[in-house]
Coordinates of C-alpha atoms and ligand atoms in Angstrom, one line a residue:
Chain A
M401 CA -10.5 -26.0 6.6
S402 CA -8.0 -28.4 8.0
K403 CA -4.9 -29.5 6.1
L404 CA -3.1 -32.7 7.1
G405 CA 0.3 -32.2 5.6
T406 CA 3.3 -30.8 7.4
P407 CA 4.6 -27.2 6.8
V408 CA 7.4 -27.2 4.3
K409 CA 10.5 -25.0 4.3
L410 CA 10.7 -22.3 1.6
D411 CA 14.0 -20.9 0.5
I412 CA 12.8 -17.4 -0.1
A413 CA 16.4 -15.9 -0.4
S414 CA 17.2 -18.1 -3.4
E415 CA 17.5 -16.5 -6.8
E416 CA 15.2 -19.0 -8.3
F417 CA 12.4 -18.5 -5.7
R418 CA 9.1 -17.5 -7.3
M419 CA 5.9 -16.6 -5.3
N420 CA 3.7 -17.7 -8.2
S421 CA 5.2 -21.2 -8.5
K422 CA 4.3 -24.8 -8.2
E423 CA 6.5 -25.0 -5.1
V424 CA 4.6 -22.3 -3.2
R425 CA 1.2 -23.6 -4.4
E426 CA 2.0 -27.1 -3.1
A427 CA 3.2 -25.6 0.2
R428 CA -0.2 -23.9 0.5
D429 CA -2.0 -27.1 -0.4
A430 CA -0.1 -28.9 2.3
H431 CA -0.5 -26.4 5.2
W432 CA -1.7 -22.9 6.1
Y433 CA 1.9 -21.8 6.7
A434 CA 5.5 -22.6 5.7
E435 CA 8.8 -22.1 7.5
T436 CA 11.4 -19.7 6.2
D437 CA 14.7 -18.4 7.4
W438 CA 12.9 -15.1 8.3
G439 CA 10.0 -16.4 10.3
I440 CA 6.6 -18.0 9.5
A441 CA 5.1 -17.5 6.0
V442 CA 1.3 -17.6 6.2
L443 CA -0.1 -18.9 2.9
S444 CA -3.8 -19.4 3.1
Y445 CA -6.3 -16.5 2.6
E446 CA -8.3 -17.4 5.7
D447 CA -5.3 -17.5 8.0
N448 CA -3.8 -14.4 6.5
T449 CA -6.9 -12.3 7.0
H450 CA -7.4 -13.7 10.5
L451 CA -3.8 -13.0 11.6
L452 CA -3.8 -9.5 10.0
H453 CA -6.3 -8.4 12.7
S454 CA -5.0 -10.5 15.5
P455 CA -4.6 -8.6 18.8
Y456 CA -1.4 -10.6 19.4
M457 CA 0.4 -9.0 16.5
G458 CA 2.4 -5.8 16.2
Q459 CA 3.6 -4.2 13.0
G460 CA 7.0 -5.7 13.5
S461 CA 9.3 -3.5 11.3
A462 CA 10.7 -1.5 14.2
K463 CA 13.7 -3.7 14.9
W464 CA 14.7 -4.3 11.3
P465 CA 17.7 -1.9 11.1
R466 CA 19.0 -3.1 14.5
Q467 CA 18.7 -6.7 13.4
H468 CA 20.9 -5.9 10.5
G469 CA 23.6 -4.1 12.5
V470 CA 22.4 -0.5 12.3
S471 CA 21.7 1.0 15.7
S472 CA 22.6 4.7 15.3
G473 CA 22.7 7.4 12.7
Q474 CA 20.2 9.5 10.8
F475 CA 18.4 6.6 9.2
H476 CA 18.0 4.8 12.5
E477 CA 16.9 7.9 14.2
W478 CA 14.2 8.6 11.6
W479 CA 13.1 5.0 11.3
S480 CA 12.5 4.7 15.0
Q481 CA 10.2 7.7 15.0
N482 CA 8.2 7.0 11.8
L483 CA 4.5 6.3 11.7
L484 CA 5.0 2.8 10.4
V485 CA 6.9 1.6 13.5
L486 CA 5.2 3.6 16.2
E487 CA 2.6 1.8 18.2
G488 CA -0.3 2.7 20.5
D489 CA -1.1 6.3 21.3
D490 CA 2.1 7.7 19.7
H491 CA 1.0 6.2 16.4
H492 CA -2.7 7.0 16.7
R493 CA -2.2 10.7 17.6
I494 CA -0.2 11.3 14.4
R495 CA -2.3 9.0 12.2
R496 CA -5.5 10.8 13.3
L497 CA -3.9 14.2 12.3
V498 CA -2.7 13.0 8.9
N499 CA -5.6 10.8 7.8
P500 CA -7.8 13.7 6.6
A501 CA -5.2 14.8 4.1
F502 CA -5.5 11.4 2.4
S503 CA -9.2 11.1 2.2
R504 CA -10.9 9.9 -1.0
R505 CA -12.4 13.3 -1.5
K506 CA -9.0 15.1 -1.3
V507 CA -7.4 12.5 -3.7
R508 CA -10.3 12.7 -6.2
A509 CA -9.7 16.4 -6.6
M510 CA -6.2 15.6 -8.0
E511 CA -7.5 13.1 -10.6
P512 CA -7.4 15.6 -13.5
K513 CA -3.8 16.3 -12.8
F514 CA -3.0 12.5 -12.8
E515 CA -4.8 12.2 -16.1
E516 CA -2.9 15.0 -17.7
L517 CA 0.4 13.6 -16.5
A518 CA -0.4 10.1 -17.9
R519 CA -1.3 11.7 -21.3
E520 CA 1.9 13.7 -21.4
L521 CA 4.1 10.7 -20.6
I522 CA 2.3 8.3 -23.1
G523 CA 2.5 11.1 -25.7
S524 CA 6.2 11.2 -25.4
W525 CA 6.8 7.6 -26.6
I526 CA 3.7 6.3 -28.3
H527 CA 5.0 6.9 -31.8
R528 CA 7.9 4.6 -31.1
G529 CA 6.0 1.3 -30.6
E530 CA 8.4 0.3 -27.9
V531 CA 9.5 1.9 -24.6
D532 CA 11.2 1.1 -21.3
F533 CA 8.0 1.2 -19.3
A534 CA 9.9 1.4 -16.0
S535 CA 11.9 4.5 -16.7
E536 CA 9.7 6.3 -19.2
F537 CA 6.3 5.8 -17.5
A538 CA 6.3 4.1 -14.1
S539 CA 9.1 6.2 -12.5
P540 CA 8.3 9.7 -13.6
Y541 CA 4.5 9.1 -13.1
A542 CA 4.8 7.8 -9.5
T543 CA 7.5 10.3 -8.5
R544 CA 6.0 13.4 -10.1
I545 CA 2.7 12.7 -8.4
L546 CA 4.4 12.7 -5.0
C547 CA 6.2 15.9 -6.0
M548 CA 2.8 17.4 -6.9
M549 CA 1.3 16.5 -3.5
L550 CA 4.3 17.9 -1.6
G551 CA 4.7 21.0 -3.7
I552 CA 8.2 19.9 -4.9
D553 CA 9.3 21.3 -8.2
E554 CA 8.5 18.4 -10.7
S555 CA 11.7 19.0 -12.7
D556 CA 13.5 17.6 -9.6
W557 CA 11.7 14.3 -9.9
H558 CA 14.7 12.3 -10.9
H559 CA 16.8 13.3 -7.9
I560 CA 13.8 12.7 -5.5
Q561 CA 13.4 9.2 -7.0
E562 CA 17.0 8.4 -6.4
L563 CA 16.8 9.6 -2.8
A564 CA 13.6 7.5 -2.3
S565 CA 15.3 4.4 -3.7
T566 CA 18.4 5.0 -1.5
I567 CA 16.3 5.2 1.6
G568 CA 14.5 2.1 0.4
L569 CA 17.8 0.2 0.7
G570 CA 17.2 0.6 4.4
L571 CA 14.7 -2.2 4.2
G572 CA 17.0 -4.5 2.3
V573 CA 19.1 -7.2 3.9
H574 CA 22.3 -5.3 2.9
V575 CA 21.3 -2.1 4.8
G576 CA 24.7 -2.3 6.7
D577 CA 26.7 -2.0 3.4
H578 CA 24.8 1.1 2.2
I579 CA 24.3 2.8 5.5
A580 CA 26.5 5.8 4.7
S581 CA 24.5 6.7 1.6
I582 CA 21.2 6.0 3.3
D583 CA 22.1 8.3 6.2
A584 CA 23.1 11.0 3.7
A585 CA 19.8 10.7 1.8
V586 CA 17.8 11.0 5.1
N587 CA 19.9 14.1 5.9
E588 CA 19.3 15.7 2.5
L589 CA 15.6 15.0 2.6
T590 CA 15.4 16.5 6.1
V591 CA 16.9 19.7 4.8
Y592 CA 14.6 19.6 1.8
A593 CA 11.5 19.0 4.0
E594 CA 12.4 21.8 6.3
G595 CA 12.6 24.1 3.3
L596 CA 9.2 23.1 2.1
I597 CA 7.6 23.5 5.5
T598 CA 9.2 27.0 5.9
E599 CA 7.8 28.0 2.5
R600 CA 4.3 26.8 3.5
E601 CA 4.4 28.6 6.8
A602 CA 5.2 31.9 5.1
A603 CA 2.5 31.3 2.4
P604 CA -0.1 28.8 3.3
T605 CA -1.4 26.5 0.5
D606 CA -4.2 24.0 0.3
D607 CA -2.2 21.1 -1.1
L608 CA -1.3 18.1 0.9
L609 CA 1.5 19.6 2.8
G610 CA -0.5 22.7 3.5
T611 CA -3.3 20.5 4.9
L612 CA -0.8 18.6 7.1
L613 CA 0.6 21.9 8.4
G614 CA -2.9 23.0 9.4
A615 CA -3.8 19.6 10.9
N616 CA -5.1 20.2 14.3
R617 CA -7.6 18.8 16.7
E618 CA -8.6 20.5 19.9
D619 CA -7.8 17.5 22.0
D620 CA -4.6 16.5 20.2
R621 CA -1.8 19.0 19.8
S622 CA -0.8 19.6 16.2
L623 CA 2.1 17.9 14.5
S624 CA 5.5 19.2 15.7
R625 CA 8.0 20.4 13.1
Q626 CA 10.1 17.2 13.6
E627 CA 6.9 15.1 13.1
L628 CA 6.1 16.9 9.9
V629 CA 9.6 16.4 8.6
N630 CA 9.4 12.7 9.5
I631 CA 6.1 12.3 7.7
V632 CA 7.4 14.0 4.5
I633 CA 10.3 11.6 4.4
L634 CA 8.0 8.7 5.1
L635 CA 5.7 9.7 2.2
I636 CA 8.7 9.8 -0.2
F637 CA 9.9 6.4 1.2
A638 CA 6.5 4.7 1.2
G639 CA 4.8 6.3 -1.8
I640 CA 7.2 6.3 -4.7
D641 CA 8.8 2.9 -5.2
T642 CA 5.6 1.1 -4.2
T643 CA 3.4 2.9 -6.9
R644 CA 6.2 2.7 -9.5
H645 CA 6.7 -1.0 -9.2
Q646 CA 3.0 -1.7 -8.9
L647 CA 2.5 -0.1 -12.3
S648 CA 5.0 -2.4 -14.0
L649 CA 3.6 -5.4 -12.2
S650 CA 0.1 -4.5 -13.4
I651 CA 1.2 -4.2 -17.0
D652 CA 3.0 -7.6 -16.8
S653 CA -0.2 -9.2 -15.5
F654 CA -2.5 -7.6 -18.1
Q655 CA -0.2 -8.4 -21.0
K656 CA -1.1 -12.1 -20.2
Q657 CA -4.8 -11.3 -20.5
P658 CA -5.3 -9.1 -23.5
D659 CA -9.1 -9.7 -23.3
Q660 CA -9.2 -8.0 -19.9
W661 CA -7.0 -5.2 -21.2
D662 CA -9.4 -4.5 -24.1
K663 CA -12.3 -4.7 -21.8
L664 CA -10.7 -2.0 -19.7
A665 CA -10.1 0.1 -22.8
R666 CA -13.8 -0.1 -23.8
H667 CA -15.1 0.9 -20.4
P668 CA -12.4 2.7 -18.5
Y669 CA -14.6 4.5 -16.0
H670 CA -16.4 1.3 -15.2
Y671 CA -13.4 -0.9 -14.8
A672 CA -10.4 1.2 -13.7
E673 CA -11.0 0.5 -10.0
R674 CA -11.5 -3.2 -10.5
A675 CA -8.3 -3.3 -12.7
V676 CA -6.2 -1.9 -9.8
E677 CA -7.8 -4.3 -7.3
E678 CA -7.2 -7.3 -9.4
A679 CA -3.6 -6.4 -10.2
L680 CA -2.9 -5.9 -6.5
R681 CA -4.5 -9.3 -5.7
V682 CA -2.6 -11.4 -8.3
N683 CA 0.6 -9.4 -8.5
P684 CA 1.2 -7.1 -5.5
I685 CA 4.4 -5.1 -5.1
G686 CA 4.7 -6.1 -1.4
R687 CA 5.0 -9.9 -1.5
W688 CA 4.3 -10.0 2.3
V689 CA 3.0 -7.8 5.1
T690 CA 5.3 -8.0 8.2
R691 CA 4.0 -8.7 11.6
E692 CA 5.5 -9.8 14.9
A693 CA 3.9 -11.6 17.8
T694 CA 3.7 -9.2 20.7
E695 CA 2.8 -12.0 23.1
S696 CA 2.9 -15.8 22.8
F697 CA -0.4 -17.3 21.5
Q698 CA -2.0 -20.4 20.0
H699 CA -3.1 -20.3 16.3
R700 CA -4.7 -23.5 15.2
E701 CA -2.2 -26.3 16.2
R702 CA 0.7 -23.9 16.2
W703 CA 2.1 -22.1 19.4
I704 CA 3.6 -18.8 18.2
E705 CA 6.2 -17.5 20.6
E706 CA 6.4 -13.8 21.5
G707 CA 8.8 -12.1 19.1
T708 CA 8.3 -14.5 16.2
T709 CA 8.3 -12.8 12.8
V710 CA 5.1 -13.6 10.9
H711 CA 5.0 -12.8 7.2
L712 CA 1.5 -12.5 5.7
Y713 CA 1.9 -13.6 2.1
T714 CA -0.2 -11.3 -0.1
L715 CA 0.1 -13.0 -3.5
T716 CA -0.3 -16.5 -2.1
G717 CA -3.3 -15.5 0.0
G718 CA -4.8 -13.4 -2.8
T719 CA -4.7 -16.4 -5.2
D720 CA -5.8 -19.1 -2.8
P721 CA -8.2 -21.4 -4.6
A722 CA -10.1 -22.0 -1.3
E723 CA -11.2 -18.4 -1.5
F724 CA -11.2 -17.4 -5.2
N725 CA -12.5 -19.0 -8.4
N726 CA -9.8 -19.0 -11.2
P727 CA -7.6 -17.5 -8.6
C728 CA -4.6 -16.5 -10.7
D729 CA -6.7 -14.8 -13.4
I730 CA -7.6 -11.2 -13.5
D731 CA -11.4 -11.1 -14.0
L732 CA -12.8 -7.6 -14.1
D733 CA -16.4 -8.8 -13.7
A734 CA -15.8 -11.1 -10.7
E735 CA -16.9 -10.4 -7.2
R736 CA -13.8 -10.9 -5.2
S737 CA -13.0 -10.9 -1.5
P738 CA -10.7 -8.1 -0.4
H739 CA -7.0 -8.6 -0.9
F740 CA -4.6 -7.3 1.8
A741 CA -1.9 -5.7 -0.4
F742 CA -2.3 -2.5 1.6
G743 CA -1.8 -4.3 5.0
G744 CA -4.5 -3.9 7.6
G745 CA -5.4 -2.7 11.0
V746 CA -4.2 0.6 12.4
H747 CA -1.1 0.6 10.1
H748 CA -3.2 0.1 7.0
C749 CA -1.6 2.0 4.2
L750 CA -2.1 5.7 4.6
G751 CA -1.8 6.4 0.9
H752 CA -4.0 3.7 -0.5
F753 CA -6.6 6.1 -2.0
V754 CA -3.7 7.9 -3.8
A755 CA -2.3 4.7 -5.1
R756 CA -5.7 3.3 -6.1
T757 CA -6.6 6.4 -7.9
D758 CA -3.4 7.2 -9.7
I759 CA -2.8 3.6 -10.8
G760 CA -6.4 3.4 -12.0
V761 CA -6.0 6.6 -14.0
A762 CA -2.7 5.3 -15.5
L763 CA -4.1 1.8 -16.5
A764 CA -7.2 3.3 -18.0
A765 CA -5.1 5.9 -20.0
L766 CA -2.7 3.2 -21.2
A767 CA -5.4 0.7 -22.2
G768 CA -7.1 3.4 -24.2
R769 CA -3.9 4.2 -26.2
I770 CA -1.9 1.0 -26.6
T771 CA -2.8 -2.7 -27.4
N772 CA -1.0 -6.0 -28.1
V773 CA 1.4 -5.1 -25.2
R774 CA 4.4 -7.5 -24.9
V775 CA 6.8 -7.4 -22.0
G776 CA 10.4 -8.1 -23.0
A777 CA 12.1 -11.2 -21.8
D778 CA 15.1 -9.1 -20.8
T779 CA 13.1 -7.3 -18.2
D780 CA 15.2 -6.8 -15.1
W781 CA 13.1 -8.1 -12.2
L782 CA 13.9 -7.5 -8.6
P783 CA 14.0 -10.6 -6.3
D784 CA 10.5 -12.1 -5.9
S785 CA 10.5 -11.5 -2.1
G786 CA 9.8 -8.5 0.2
N787 CA 9.1 -5.7 -2.2
T788 CA 9.4 -6.6 -5.9
G789 CA 9.1 -4.9 -9.3
A790 CA 11.2 -4.1 -12.4
S791 CA 14.0 -1.6 -12.7
Y792 CA 14.0 -2.1 -16.5
M793 CA 10.9 -3.3 -18.4
P794 CA 11.0 -2.9 -22.2
I795 CA 7.6 -3.3 -23.8
T796 CA 6.4 -3.4 -27.4
F797 CA 2.9 -2.4 -28.4
E798 CA 0.6 -1.2 -31.1
R799 CA -1.2 2.1 -31.1
R800 CA -4.9 1.5 -30.4
N801 CA -6.8 3.2 -33.2
S802 CA -10.3 3.2 -32.0
V803 CA -12.2 1.6 -29.2
E804 CA -15.5 0.2 -30.5
Chain B
M806 CA -27.6 12.0 14.0
R807 CA -26.9 8.4 13.2
I808 CA -23.9 6.3 12.3
D809 CA -24.4 3.3 10.1
V810 CA -21.5 0.8 9.4
N811 CA -21.9 -1.7 6.6
M812 CA -20.6 -4.7 8.5
S813 CA -20.2 -6.8 5.3
K814 CA -17.8 -4.3 4.0
C815 CA -16.0 -3.6 7.3
Q816 CA -12.6 -5.3 7.6
N817 CA -11.9 -4.2 11.2
H818 CA -9.1 -1.9 10.3
G819 CA -9.9 0.4 13.2
Q820 CA -9.1 3.7 11.5
C821 CA -12.5 4.9 12.7
A822 CA -11.6 4.1 16.3
I823 CA -8.4 6.3 15.9
S824 CA -10.4 9.2 14.5
A825 CA -13.4 9.1 16.8
P826 CA -12.5 6.9 19.8
G827 CA -15.7 7.8 21.7
H828 CA -17.9 6.4 18.9
F829 CA -16.0 3.4 17.5
W830 CA -14.1 0.8 19.5
F831 CA -13.2 -2.9 19.4
D832 CA -14.7 -5.6 21.5
E833 CA -12.6 -8.4 23.1
E834 CA -12.7 -10.5 20.0
G835 CA -11.2 -7.6 18.0
R836 CA -14.5 -6.8 16.2
L837 CA -15.8 -3.3 15.6
S838 CA -18.5 -1.9 17.9
Y839 CA -19.9 1.6 17.5
R840 CA -22.4 3.9 19.1
S841 CA -25.0 4.6 16.5
E842 CA -26.5 7.8 17.9
F843 CA -24.4 10.9 18.2
T844 CA -24.8 14.7 18.5
R845 CA -23.7 17.3 16.1
D846 CA -20.9 18.4 18.4
F847 CA -19.0 15.2 17.4
L848 CA -19.7 15.6 13.6
D849 CA -16.1 16.6 12.8
D850 CA -14.6 13.5 14.5
V851 CA -17.3 11.2 13.0
E852 CA -16.8 12.6 9.5
D853 CA -13.0 12.1 9.9
A854 CA -13.8 8.5 10.8
M855 CA -16.0 8.1 7.7
D856 CA -13.3 9.6 5.4
A857 CA -10.5 7.5 7.0
C858 CA -12.3 4.1 6.6
P859 CA -10.3 2.2 4.0
M860 CA -13.4 0.2 3.0
Q861 CA -15.6 3.3 2.9
A862 CA -18.1 1.3 5.1
I863 CA -19.4 4.1 7.2
T864 CA -22.3 6.4 6.5
V865 CA -23.7 9.2 8.5
V866 CA -27.4 9.9 8.5
D867 CA -28.7 13.3 9.6
D868 CA -32.1 12.5 11.0
E869 CA -32.4 15.5 13.3
Ligands
HEM1679 C1 0.7 0.3 -4.7 C2 1.1 1.2 -3.8 C3 1.2 0.9 -2.4 C4 1.2 -0.3 -1.6 C5 1.0 -1.7 -2.2 C6 1.4 0.1 -0.2 C7 1.4 -0.8 0.8 C8 1.5 -0.5 2.1 C9 1.6 -1.5 3.2 C10 1.6 -3.0 3.0 C11 1.8 -0.8 4.4 C12 1.9 -1.4 5.8 C13 0.6 -1.8 6.3 C14 0.6 -2.7 7.5 O1 1.7 -3.0 8.1 O2 -0.5 -3.3 7.8 C15 1.8 0.6 4.0 C16 1.9 1.6 5.0 C17 2.0 2.9 4.6 N1 1.9 3.5 3.4 FE1 1.6 2.5 1.6 N2 1.5 1.4 -0.1 C18 1.4 2.0 -1.4 C19 1.4 3.3 -1.7 C20 1.5 4.3 -0.8 C21 1.5 5.7 -1.2 C22 1.2 6.3 -2.6 C23 1.7 6.4 0.0 C24 1.8 7.9 0.3 C25 1.4 8.8 -0.5 C26 1.9 5.4 1.1 C27 2.1 5.7 2.4 C28 2.1 4.8 3.5 C29 2.3 5.2 4.9 C30 2.6 6.6 5.4 C31 2.3 4.0 5.6 C32 2.4 3.8 7.1 C33 1.0 3.9 7.8 C34 1.0 3.5 9.3 O3 1.9 2.8 9.7 O4 0.1 4.1 9.9 N3 1.7 4.2 0.5 N4 1.6 0.7 2.7
SF4_1680 S1 -12.3 2.0 9.6 FE1 -13.9 1.0 8.4 S2 -13.2 -1.0 8.0 FE2 -12.0 -0.2 9.7 S3 -13.1 -0.9 11.5 FE3 -13.8 1.2 11.0 S4 -15.6 0.8 9.7 FE4 -14.5 -1.1 9.8

């Protein structure tokens, strides 16, 4: 596919910027990429999936804190040693040891607990006909599942969620302004994680943390205590806000297509997986996957210099009409090419089976109980760039009486 | 024992090559190659690879 236009410039920092807009669709019609203040924005599905696996690309998030004026302290220390930014053997050794704890089999075993939690939360507000979905479902659901996996007392969920969001500020452009509280959160979680690990060492368990503690391979030494602490913090950082916001985004997409919502309600086991995939394709929490050129190389007509930041645009690629029919619509029966909302290559999301399973369980449970869902116009959306979502999302609904 | 990768599902993520580097690797184009025959001694590694594959594209066949 060759496009004859010239790449446009997208002002992604503007308040008005929307991924799912005429402006971005026209930019994608004109060219496979656009320029932005933060590097190249890759727009087409074909180029995104190609560059996702390019041998000239590294993960690219390592230098973020330094680029924003943070070059010491607990957050910086932790960030520079976490799986997401490690490369080569350092990354692969740890990834190989932690992967088995996140297998589909291990996650499936937790499914009944996810279902029970979804039922409990829905039961607490269904009689009202309205609820702030963000704070009364998405937040507690995502956070309590992470607590469950790590063996953290679920009644602490609110505090854990605050710590996760505080560390999350480390990936924002204002990291410098918040660094004192971010460092304090990393500190607190370090102490917390050490406590959990000490408990497990004294009394082994077969939950996720117990599995990680026992992770060992003859030819790879096991995880050090520091590596275990780092991974616990990473799971809290990478697993809570992602899942929480993806739940709200999924509801927002399905409310626009009540026929698909009702279809899910009628055949939850058949469609739950598809529902998650379609929501991630048309409305992903991570609006781009970050990459950086590790050497200079040619891609199509463009020479990409070493060190260039390349953002792979998930929503834009996932709704590219060159790849998908009725690209912006959720269609639970369509055969779709894979989206890349979980990234790709060696850094492909470690927790994707967890997210896929728990979001699927949640959507099926919700579709089975509520219908005519409307998302309030006063929803408090985060900026539509980087990671997005809603911090406040009032919805109204009717109770579903029966599913024919 | 035999490894079978469904290449129409495989997205070249390389998690298999991290788990069992002796059995899965990438060619110069960045595409997956794998050794289809293996012995039971490597079953643990190969099963880890199968579990870790994000696309669940790997199957192991016991034809011994
Ligand atoms: C809807 C939910 C989620 C989305 C969309 C998501 C997305 C992503 C993305 C895009 C990456 C980077 C991949 C790359 O650079 O190619 C990533 C990495 C990661 N994610 Fe997730 N994630 C989600 C949920 C989770 C959960 C629930 C966990 C843990 C329980 C988790 C743990 C991780 C970890 C540890 C990494 C780093 C992996 C590595 O660098 O090897 N994520 N995720
Ligand atoms: S892990 Fe799966 S998708 Fe990735 S290269 Fe191996 S077989 Fe292909």
